[in-house]
Amino acid sequence: MSAINVIWSASMGACLVLALMHLLVWCRDLRSFANLFFPLIALGIIAMGACELKLMRTGSPEGYLETVRLGHLLFGIVVPASLLFVHCLFGTGNRWLLVVAIGLRTAAVVANYSTGPSLHFLSIGSLDQISFLGERVSIVGEAIENPWVRLGQVAAIAQIVYVADASLRLWRRGDAVDRHRAFWIGGSMVSLFLLAMVIAGLISAGVMRAPMLVSFPFFGMVVVISYNMSRDLQRSALLARELEASQRRLALAGSAGRLAFWEWGLKKDRIWISTDGWAVFGISPAADLGFEKFMEHVHEDDRARLEQIVRESIAGTGSYVAEFRVGRPGEPVRWLSASGRVEKDNAGEAVLFRGFSIDVTARKEAEADAAQQRRELAHLARAGTLGALSGTLAHELNQPLAAILSNAQVGRRRIGSDPPDLAEIEAILADIVEDTKRAGGIVHGMRAMFAKDTALDLVPIDLNAVITGSLSLLHGEIVARKGTVDFTPGDPLPPVRGSFVELQQVLINLILNGLDACREVAGAGLGMREAPSLRIRVGPLTGGVAIDVADHGPGIAPENRDRLFEPFFSTKSGDGGLGLGLSISRGIVERFGGTLEALPPEPGSGAVFRIFLPAAADESFACEAHPDQTILKTDRS
Amino acid sequence: MEAQVYIIDDDASVRRGLARLVREGGHAVESFATAEDFLATLPAAFTRPTCALVDLQMPGLGGLELQERLKSRPCPCSIVFVSGNGSIPATVRAMRGGAVTFLTKPIHDEDLLGAVAEGLEAHRRLLIDSLQVGEIHCRIASLTDRERETMARVITGMLNKQIAGQLDLAERTVKFHRAKVMEKMGVVSVADLVRICDQAGFAPAK
């Protein structure tokens, strides 16, 4: 049995198996080009090994030259495949070096066919027979070297430089896995390329009398690369196991927390939803779910808003947070909270939208309940305040009614006179119209304050109008208490967001508190029976509008400052109230994104309360008209 | 004598409406927004029958305080209180302070004009009475000291003899003074003299 045959065949067989393995991997994943180039390298080397076998067995110089030429062609395939393999696997190679190396190798192949019988030899005079591994094999005897063989050597140097450069870069940049790869693959390639070059050079120069053994270093290279690549396979298996576990954990979390994971491929408009996620959206599982179809399941009132958020996420920063309702007409409505991220490809184009959605219906319902209760409490407080003011409000209402009655009676008498004084009757009617409007305004204001359901949506509001409205509701009370309130509506203010009635409630509360505080001073018998006087100031403050309500009362005792806004805390004696006013007021203001606080005391002055409300974001909103101005359009003209 | 009605109310339209109505009743009307304004423009004394329509609740000086201030003047005008919501204590105070009546808004025209008429009549009587008292005072002033001393005793029902004893005079002299008093005071009987002295607040001797 020939040892040469056994060694070469075994090596070639091993190479073939490795080539096929990687070819199969590539067939599964067409984008992994490294797995395509590796089989090319291996197959090329197998063919080169076959050429070497033939060289050893050949008898004539012509046959020898032909086989060398074929070997150079095969080399011209193996080298570019190796370089491209490194390029794909490392991703750090210099493109120009790659082009130069491949170009030189291609030029060598061209020279192989154009400058003589082969790149190595211009001619071979005779072949010698030597003993190699116990067999007689042919080697080159006398030959004339082709000067173009230097081209092949330059090409070999270029490819070594390229691989060395790519490996060094990977070594510098990479983590442990990359370094391992740079060292083993890059290092083996460089050294084995060098070895092959040296062997080929020595043999063609006639220094070394041995058969062509170029494929052998390359067999080594294939083994090293293959071993290294198999580490990838190992890692893939490990990752696959981890991935599976992680998916199970996610699925568990998903089903436990009514959580849906989803991915939306933007190119093909396909939405993938985790197994338990379909139920969260209330959609029956379908493979071909697109965005349009998905939107049909979103509550119709939320569709436009959600679509806008999604478009903005894709066009903008790529992060996405939304709360929306799902449920088609007839289905129970549920709230979902979603967040996600848009992933972009290298060109910056959005390709994938990934995220998760949670069913937050229970939370939303609890929030709605709490809000409802807060509103009911505020309403009760409002009704209570109005109840306490009923006497003075009746007085306020009586004033226009008294005027109307007097005017109407005079009018009736005038019509009876002969001739009727039409000018006077006209003036009388005009007065009646004005007073009716006024009475209507008061009733409207009271009814708004009594109304249980204030608007849920916050609207832009002019605080000047709120203060004026509050003072007009309180006019009778202030007069009855012999009080004065110093307030002049100032320049137009930026609108704030809130509910007119509830802000009015807060203000009425503060004004009544202030009047009460002044009464405390008067009641304390300090000698001066001073009339209660308040000062209200309103003006823009960084980012919003502030209203200060200042009284001349005893101020707030330091030990009470912290407890002031606690529910059921009251310093008023007797029928002073439940102590809910400030706590409810603060609740209202905070619901509108503002603050209500007692300013630090200043010597010689009473308490100062400050309402701060942030300016409405969109200043183009026209301010909501004061309710008093919107009723009774019965104008004389 | 033409009557004068003042309206004091902080509410402008109420003032206008009431003024129209009162004018309709044929009286001269003047309106004020505050009690302070009213007091500032008021003449030293009322010379014609006057009635003030006063709102109970006003900023600054209120209706009841105004009533107090007016009472310190001679022959205070009548006051008719009007209010949107008069409490019982306030009503009682107003009436005890001599108000003509207390009307609750809205006020019916006849009630208002009736109350105004009543108030004007009351003040007219007061003025007339005060004119008469003035006359009596003039007559008292024309008496000599002796005559006044005599009169102070006559109206207590003392006999001439007793008066003579007290004043250390002859009974004849007392008789003479007494005839002078009756003549100067323009009365014919002791009963008349007692009445007008009482009216003028002339105190009898102790």
mmCIF file with all atom_site columns, C-alpha atoms in Angstrom, chain A residues 135-281:
data_model
loop_
_atom_site.group_PDB
_atom_site.id
_atom_site.type_symbol
_atom_site.label_atom_id
_atom_site.label_alt_id
_atom_site.label_comp_id
_atom_site.label_asym_id
_atom_site.label_entity_id
_atom_site.label_seq_id
_atom_site.pdbx_PDB_ins_code
_atom_site.Cartn_x
_atom_site.Cartn_y
_atom_site.Cartn_z
_atom_site.occupancy
_atom_site.B_iso_or_equiv
_atom_site.pdbx_formal_charge
_atom_site.auth_seq_id
_atom_site.auth_comp_id
_atom_site.auth_asym_id
_atom_site.auth_atom_id
_atom_site.pdbx_PDB_model_num
ATOM 1   C CA . GLU A 1 135 ? 8.275   5.453  -3.071  1.00 0.00 ? 135 GLU A CA 1
ATOM 2   C CA . ARG A 1 136 ? 9.959   6.667  -6.216  1.00 0.00 ? 136 ARG A CA 1
ATOM 3   C CA . VAL A 1 137 ? 8.468   10.043 -7.164  1.00 0.00 ? 137 VAL A CA 1
ATOM 4   C CA . SER A 1 138 ? 9.233   12.540 -9.896  1.00 0.00 ? 138 SER A CA 1
ATOM 5   C CA . ILE A 1 139 ? 10.750  15.895 -9.193  1.00 0.00 ? 139 ILE A CA 1
ATOM 6   C CA . VAL A 1 140 ? 12.065  18.643 -11.438 1.00 0.00 ? 140 VAL A CA 1
ATOM 7   C CA . GLY A 1 141 ? 15.527  17.970 -12.712 1.00 0.00 ? 141 GLY A CA 1
ATOM 8   C CA . GLU A 1 142 ? 16.873  20.593 -15.019 1.00 0.00 ? 142 GLU A CA 1
ATOM 9   C CA . ALA A 1 143 ? 14.578  23.531 -15.661 1.00 0.00 ? 143 ALA A CA 1
ATOM 10  C CA . ILE A 1 144 ? 14.577  27.178 -16.713 1.00 0.00 ? 144 ILE A CA 1
ATOM 11  C CA . GLU A 1 145 ? 12.759  29.351 -14.261 1.00 0.00 ? 145 GLU A CA 1
ATOM 12  C CA . ASN A 1 146 ? 10.110  31.754 -15.586 1.00 0.00 ? 146 ASN A CA 1
ATOM 13  C CA . PRO A 1 147 ? 11.044  35.285 -14.413 1.00 0.00 ? 147 PRO A CA 1
ATOM 14  C CA . TRP A 1 148 ? 7.317   35.999 -13.998 1.00 0.00 ? 148 TRP A CA 1
ATOM 15  C CA . VAL A 1 149 ? 7.300   33.763 -10.986 1.00 0.00 ? 149 VAL A CA 1
ATOM 16  C CA . ARG A 1 150 ? 8.264   36.913 -9.042  1.00 0.00 ? 150 ARG A CA 1
ATOM 17  C CA . LEU A 1 151 ? 4.786   38.183 -9.792  1.00 0.00 ? 151 LEU A CA 1
ATOM 18  C CA . GLY A 1 152 ? 3.374   35.179 -7.962  1.00 0.00 ? 152 GLY A CA 1
ATOM 19  C CA . GLN A 1 153 ? 5.703   35.918 -5.048  1.00 0.00 ? 153 GLN A CA 1
ATOM 20  C CA . VAL A 1 154 ? 4.653   39.573 -4.917  1.00 0.00 ? 154 VAL A CA 1
ATOM 21  C CA . ALA A 1 155 ? 1.034   38.435 -4.977  1.00 0.00 ? 155 ALA A CA 1
ATOM 22  C CA . ALA A 1 156 ? 1.753   36.072 -2.095  1.00 0.00 ? 156 ALA A CA 1
ATOM 23  C CA . ILE A 1 157 ? 3.357   38.923 -0.096  1.00 0.00 ? 157 ILE A CA 1
ATOM 24  C CA . ALA A 1 158 ? 0.320   41.129 -0.794  1.00 0.00 ? 158 ALA A CA 1
ATOM 25  C CA . GLN A 1 159 ? -2.085  38.493 0.466   1.00 0.00 ? 159 GLN A CA 1
ATOM 26  C CA . ILE A 1 160 ? 0.004   37.931 3.585   1.00 0.00 ? 160 ILE A CA 1
ATOM 27  C CA . VAL A 1 161 ? 0.059   41.672 4.263   1.00 0.00 ? 161 VAL A CA 1
ATOM 28  C CA . TYR A 1 162 ? -3.696  41.850 3.823   1.00 0.00 ? 162 TYR A CA 1
ATOM 29  C CA . VAL A 1 163 ? -4.419  38.987 6.218   1.00 0.00 ? 163 VAL A CA 1
ATOM 30  C CA . ALA A 1 164 ? -1.883  40.251 8.764   1.00 0.00 ? 164 ALA A CA 1
ATOM 31  C CA . ASP A 1 165 ? -3.407  43.725 8.645   1.00 0.00 ? 165 ASP A CA 1
ATOM 32  C CA . ALA A 1 166 ? -6.965  42.438 9.022   1.00 0.00 ? 166 ALA A CA 1
ATOM 33  C CA . SER A 1 167 ? -5.948  40.185 11.910  1.00 0.00 ? 167 SER A CA 1
ATOM 34  C CA . LEU A 1 168 ? -4.129  42.985 13.729  1.00 0.00 ? 168 LEU A CA 1
ATOM 35  C CA . ARG A 1 169 ? -7.118  45.262 13.409  1.00 0.00 ? 169 ARG A CA 1
ATOM 36  C CA . LEU A 1 170 ? -9.434  42.577 14.700  1.00 0.00 ? 170 LEU A CA 1
ATOM 37  C CA . TRP A 1 171 ? -7.076  41.888 17.570  1.00 0.00 ? 171 TRP A CA 1
ATOM 38  C CA . ARG A 1 172 ? -7.014  45.526 18.552  1.00 0.00 ? 172 ARG A CA 1
ATOM 39  C CA . ARG A 1 173 ? -10.746 46.088 18.230  1.00 0.00 ? 173 ARG A CA 1
ATOM 40  C CA . GLY A 1 174 ? -12.239 42.902 19.414  1.00 0.00 ? 174 GLY A CA 1
ATOM 41  C CA . ASP A 1 175 ? -13.191 40.987 22.521  1.00 0.00 ? 175 ASP A CA 1
ATOM 42  C CA . ALA A 1 176 ? -11.847 37.611 23.590  1.00 0.00 ? 176 ALA A CA 1
ATOM 43  C CA . VAL A 1 177 ? -13.699 35.733 20.848  1.00 0.00 ? 177 VAL A CA 1
ATOM 44  C CA . ASP A 1 178 ? -12.382 38.084 18.156  1.00 0.00 ? 178 ASP A CA 1
ATOM 45  C CA . ARG A 1 179 ? -8.828  37.848 19.468  1.00 0.00 ? 179 ARG A CA 1
ATOM 46  C CA . HIS A 1 180 ? -9.007  34.120 19.490  1.00 0.00 ? 180 HIS A CA 1
ATOM 47  C CA . ARG A 1 181 ? -10.164 34.226 15.910  1.00 0.00 ? 181 ARG A CA 1
ATOM 48  C CA . ALA A 1 182 ? -7.519  36.762 14.848  1.00 0.00 ? 182 ALA A CA 1
ATOM 49  C CA . PHE A 1 183 ? -4.789  34.742 16.458  1.00 0.00 ? 183 PHE A CA 1
ATOM 50  C CA . TRP A 1 184 ? -5.737  31.327 15.156  1.00 0.00 ? 184 TRP A CA 1
ATOM 51  C CA . ILE A 1 185 ? -7.228  32.003 11.757  1.00 0.00 ? 185 ILE A CA 1
ATOM 52  C CA . GLY A 1 186 ? -5.177  35.093 10.892  1.00 0.00 ? 186 GLY A CA 1
ATOM 53  C CA . GLY A 1 187 ? -2.005  33.690 12.438  1.00 0.00 ? 187 GLY A CA 1
ATOM 54  C CA . SER A 1 188 ? -2.332  30.286 10.762  1.00 0.00 ? 188 SER A CA 1
ATOM 55  C CA . MET A 1 189 ? -3.120  31.828 7.401   1.00 0.00 ? 189 MET A CA 1
ATOM 56  C CA . VAL A 1 190 ? -0.166  34.187 7.523   1.00 0.00 ? 190 VAL A CA 1
ATOM 57  C CA . SER A 1 191 ? 2.295   31.557 8.656   1.00 0.00 ? 191 SER A CA 1
ATOM 58  C CA . LEU A 1 192 ? 1.043   28.848 6.296   1.00 0.00 ? 192 LEU A CA 1
ATOM 59  C CA . PHE A 1 193 ? 0.949   31.244 3.347   1.00 0.00 ? 193 PHE A CA 1
ATOM 60  C CA . LEU A 1 194 ? 4.557   32.093 4.200   1.00 0.00 ? 194 LEU A CA 1
ATOM 61  C CA . LEU A 1 195 ? 5.461   28.445 4.512   1.00 0.00 ? 195 LEU A CA 1
ATOM 62  C CA . ALA A 1 196 ? 3.852   27.609 1.164   1.00 0.00 ? 196 ALA A CA 1
ATOM 63  C CA . MET A 1 197 ? 5.662   30.522 -0.462  1.00 0.00 ? 197 MET A CA 1
ATOM 64  C CA . VAL A 1 198 ? 9.001   29.488 0.944   1.00 0.00 ? 198 VAL A CA 1
ATOM 65  C CA . ILE A 1 199 ? 8.555   25.844 -0.048  1.00 0.00 ? 199 ILE A CA 1
ATOM 66  C CA . ALA A 1 200 ? 7.452   26.739 -3.575  1.00 0.00 ? 200 ALA A CA 1
ATOM 67  C CA . GLY A 1 201 ? 10.345  29.236 -3.900  1.00 0.00 ? 201 GLY A CA 1
ATOM 68  C CA . LEU A 1 202 ? 12.944  26.771 -2.674  1.00 0.00 ? 202 LEU A CA 1
ATOM 69  C CA . ILE A 1 203 ? 11.680  23.992 -4.929  1.00 0.00 ? 203 ILE A CA 1
ATOM 70  C CA . SER A 1 204 ? 11.401  26.114 -8.060  1.00 0.00 ? 204 SER A CA 1
ATOM 71  C CA . ALA A 1 205 ? 14.864  27.578 -7.402  1.00 0.00 ? 205 ALA A CA 1
ATOM 72  C CA . GLY A 1 206 ? 16.164  23.993 -7.245  1.00 0.00 ? 206 GLY A CA 1
ATOM 73  C CA . VAL A 1 207 ? 17.559  24.494 -3.743  1.00 0.00 ? 207 VAL A CA 1
ATOM 74  C CA . MET A 1 208 ? 15.241  21.943 -2.252  1.00 0.00 ? 208 MET A CA 1
ATOM 75  C CA . ARG A 1 209 ? 14.959  18.656 -3.996  1.00 0.00 ? 209 ARG A CA 1
ATOM 76  C CA . ALA A 1 210 ? 11.486  17.547 -2.987  1.00 0.00 ? 210 ALA A CA 1
ATOM 77  C CA . PRO A 1 211 ? 8.086   17.121 -4.598  1.00 0.00 ? 211 PRO A CA 1
ATOM 78  C CA . MET A 1 212 ? 5.710   20.105 -4.604  1.00 0.00 ? 212 MET A CA 1
ATOM 79  C CA . LEU A 1 213 ? 4.209   20.122 -1.126  1.00 0.00 ? 213 LEU A CA 1
ATOM 80  C CA . VAL A 1 214 ? 2.248   23.374 -1.225  1.00 0.00 ? 214 VAL A CA 1
ATOM 81  C CA . SER A 1 215 ? -1.124  21.793 -0.456  1.00 0.00 ? 215 SER A CA 1
ATOM 82  C CA . PHE A 1 216 ? 0.119   20.426 2.828   1.00 0.00 ? 216 PHE A CA 1
ATOM 83  C CA . PRO A 1 217 ? 0.375   23.743 4.642   1.00 0.00 ? 217 PRO A CA 1
ATOM 84  C CA . PHE A 1 218 ? -3.055  24.499 3.274   1.00 0.00 ? 218 PHE A CA 1
ATOM 85  C CA . PHE A 1 219 ? -4.477  21.291 4.652   1.00 0.00 ? 219 PHE A CA 1
ATOM 86  C CA . GLY A 1 220 ? -3.253  22.571 8.022   1.00 0.00 ? 220 GLY A CA 1
ATOM 87  C CA . MET A 1 221 ? -4.893  25.886 7.414   1.00 0.00 ? 221 MET A CA 1
ATOM 88  C CA . VAL A 1 222 ? -8.243  24.266 6.663   1.00 0.00 ? 222 VAL A CA 1
ATOM 89  C CA . VAL A 1 223 ? -8.049  22.261 9.861   1.00 0.00 ? 223 VAL A CA 1
ATOM 90  C CA . VAL A 1 224 ? -7.280  25.307 12.002  1.00 0.00 ? 224 VAL A CA 1
ATOM 91  C CA . ILE A 1 225 ? -10.027 27.368 10.401  1.00 0.00 ? 225 ILE A CA 1
ATOM 92  C CA . SER A 1 226 ? -12.489 24.544 10.693  1.00 0.00 ? 226 SER A CA 1
ATOM 93  C CA . TYR A 1 227 ? -11.672 24.006 14.327  1.00 0.00 ? 227 TYR A CA 1
ATOM 94  C CA . ASN A 1 228 ? -12.184 27.686 14.947  1.00 0.00 ? 228 ASN A CA 1
ATOM 95  C CA . MET A 1 229 ? -15.432 27.772 13.040  1.00 0.00 ? 229 MET A CA 1
ATOM 96  C CA . SER A 1 230 ? -16.691 24.806 14.987  1.00 0.00 ? 230 SER A CA 1
ATOM 97  C CA . ARG A 1 231 ? -16.378 26.939 18.110  1.00 0.00 ? 231 ARG A CA 1
ATOM 98  C CA . ASP A 1 232 ? -18.969 29.171 16.458  1.00 0.00 ? 232 ASP A CA 1
ATOM 99  C CA . LEU A 1 233 ? -21.219 26.193 16.020  1.00 0.00 ? 233 LEU A CA 1
ATOM 100 C CA . GLN A 1 234 ? -20.760 25.288 19.661  1.00 0.00 ? 234 GLN A CA 1
ATOM 101 C CA . ARG A 1 235 ? -21.569 28.798 20.661  1.00 0.00 ? 235 ARG A CA 1
ATOM 102 C CA . SER A 1 236 ? -24.615 28.802 18.409  1.00 0.00 ? 236 SER A CA 1
ATOM 103 C CA . ALA A 1 237 ? -25.918 25.690 20.102  1.00 0.00 ? 237 ALA A CA 1
ATOM 104 C CA . LEU A 1 238 ? -25.374 27.317 23.489  1.00 0.00 ? 238 LEU A CA 1
ATOM 105 C CA . LEU A 1 239 ? -27.087 30.495 22.342  1.00 0.00 ? 239 LEU A CA 1
ATOM 106 C CA . ALA A 1 240 ? -29.959 28.475 20.958  1.00 0.00 ? 240 ALA A CA 1
ATOM 107 C CA . ARG A 1 241 ? -30.448 26.815 24.310  1.00 0.00 ? 241 ARG A CA 1
ATOM 108 C CA . GLU A 1 242 ? -30.288 30.157 26.108  1.00 0.00 ? 242 GLU A CA 1
ATOM 109 C CA . LEU A 1 243 ? -32.665 31.648 23.600  1.00 0.00 ? 243 LEU A CA 1
ATOM 110 C CA . GLU A 1 244 ? -35.148 28.895 24.164  1.00 0.00 ? 244 GLU A CA 1
ATOM 111 C CA . ALA A 1 245 ? -34.985 29.356 27.910  1.00 0.00 ? 245 ALA A CA 1
ATOM 112 C CA . SER A 1 246 ? -35.359 33.081 27.548  1.00 0.00 ? 246 SER A CA 1
ATOM 113 C CA . GLN A 1 247 ? -38.330 32.610 25.259  1.00 0.00 ? 247 GLN A CA 1
ATOM 114 C CA . ARG A 1 248 ? -39.933 30.329 27.804  1.00 0.00 ? 248 ARG A CA 1
ATOM 115 C CA . ARG A 1 249 ? -39.360 32.921 30.503  1.00 0.00 ? 249 ARG A CA 1
ATOM 116 C CA . LEU A 1 250 ? -40.844 35.629 28.292  1.00 0.00 ? 250 LEU A CA 1
ATOM 117 C CA . ALA A 1 251 ? -43.835 33.464 27.473  1.00 0.00 ? 251 ALA A CA 1
ATOM 118 C CA . LEU A 1 252 ? -44.340 32.830 31.180  1.00 0.00 ? 252 LEU A CA 1
ATOM 119 C CA . ALA A 1 253 ? -44.125 36.542 31.934  1.00 0.00 ? 253 ALA A CA 1
ATOM 120 C CA . GLY A 1 254 ? -46.390 37.236 28.996  1.00 0.00 ? 254 GLY A CA 1
ATOM 121 C CA . SER A 1 255 ? -49.153 34.924 30.083  1.00 0.00 ? 255 SER A CA 1
ATOM 122 C CA . ALA A 1 256 ? -48.875 35.888 33.759  1.00 0.00 ? 256 ALA A CA 1
ATOM 123 C CA . GLY A 1 257 ? -48.875 39.621 33.187  1.00 0.00 ? 257 GLY A CA 1
ATOM 124 C CA . ARG A 1 258 ? -51.222 39.820 30.219  1.00 0.00 ? 258 ARG A CA 1
ATOM 125 C CA . LEU A 1 259 ? -48.261 40.935 28.225  1.00 0.00 ? 259 LEU A CA 1
ATOM 126 C CA . ALA A 1 260 ? -47.913 40.796 24.477  1.00 0.00 ? 260 ALA A CA 1
ATOM 127 C CA . PHE A 1 261 ? -44.589 40.902 22.661  1.00 0.00 ? 261 PHE A CA 1
ATOM 128 C CA . TRP A 1 262 ? -44.752 41.969 19.093  1.00 0.00 ? 262 TRP A CA 1
ATOM 129 C CA . GLU A 1 263 ? -42.637 42.699 16.093  1.00 0.00 ? 263 GLU A CA 1
ATOM 130 C CA . TRP A 1 264 ? -43.689 44.539 13.032  1.00 0.00 ? 264 TRP A CA 1
ATOM 131 C CA . GLY A 1 265 ? -41.629 44.033 9.914   1.00 0.00 ? 265 GLY A CA 1
ATOM 132 C CA . LEU A 1 266 ? -41.983 47.362 8.191   1.00 0.00 ? 266 LEU A CA 1
ATOM 133 C CA . LYS A 1 267 ? -40.828 46.286 4.730   1.00 0.00 ? 267 LYS A CA 1
ATOM 134 C CA . LYS A 1 268 ? -43.365 43.518 4.325   1.00 0.00 ? 268 LYS A CA 1
ATOM 135 C CA . ASP A 1 269 ? -45.896 45.009 6.774   1.00 0.00 ? 269 ASP A CA 1
ATOM 136 C CA . ARG A 1 270 ? -46.226 41.835 8.802   1.00 0.00 ? 270 ARG A CA 1
ATOM 137 C CA . ILE A 1 271 ? -46.909 41.826 12.509  1.00 0.00 ? 271 ILE A CA 1
ATOM 138 C CA . TRP A 1 272 ? -45.756 38.955 14.682  1.00 0.00 ? 272 TRP A CA 1
ATOM 139 C CA . ILE A 1 273 ? -47.314 38.621 18.118  1.00 0.00 ? 273 ILE A CA 1
ATOM 140 C CA . SER A 1 274 ? -46.208 36.269 20.891  1.00 0.00 ? 274 SER A CA 1
ATOM 141 C CA . THR A 1 275 ? -48.419 33.239 21.450  1.00 0.00 ? 275 THR A CA 1
ATOM 142 C CA . ASP A 1 276 ? -50.173 34.614 24.511  1.00 0.00 ? 276 ASP A CA 1
ATOM 143 C CA . GLY A 1 277 ? -50.157 38.121 23.099  1.00 0.00 ? 277 GLY A CA 1
ATOM 144 C CA . TRP A 1 278 ? -53.002 37.685 20.654  1.00 0.00 ? 278 TRP A CA 1
ATOM 145 C CA . ALA A 1 279 ? -55.488 37.476 23.495  1.00 0.00 ? 279 ALA A CA 1
ATOM 146 C CA . VAL A 1 280 ? -54.133 40.722 24.931  1.00 0.00 ? 280 VAL A CA 1
ATOM 147 C CA . PHE A 1 281 ? -54.975 42.507 21.701  1.00 0.00 ? 281 PHE A CA 1
#
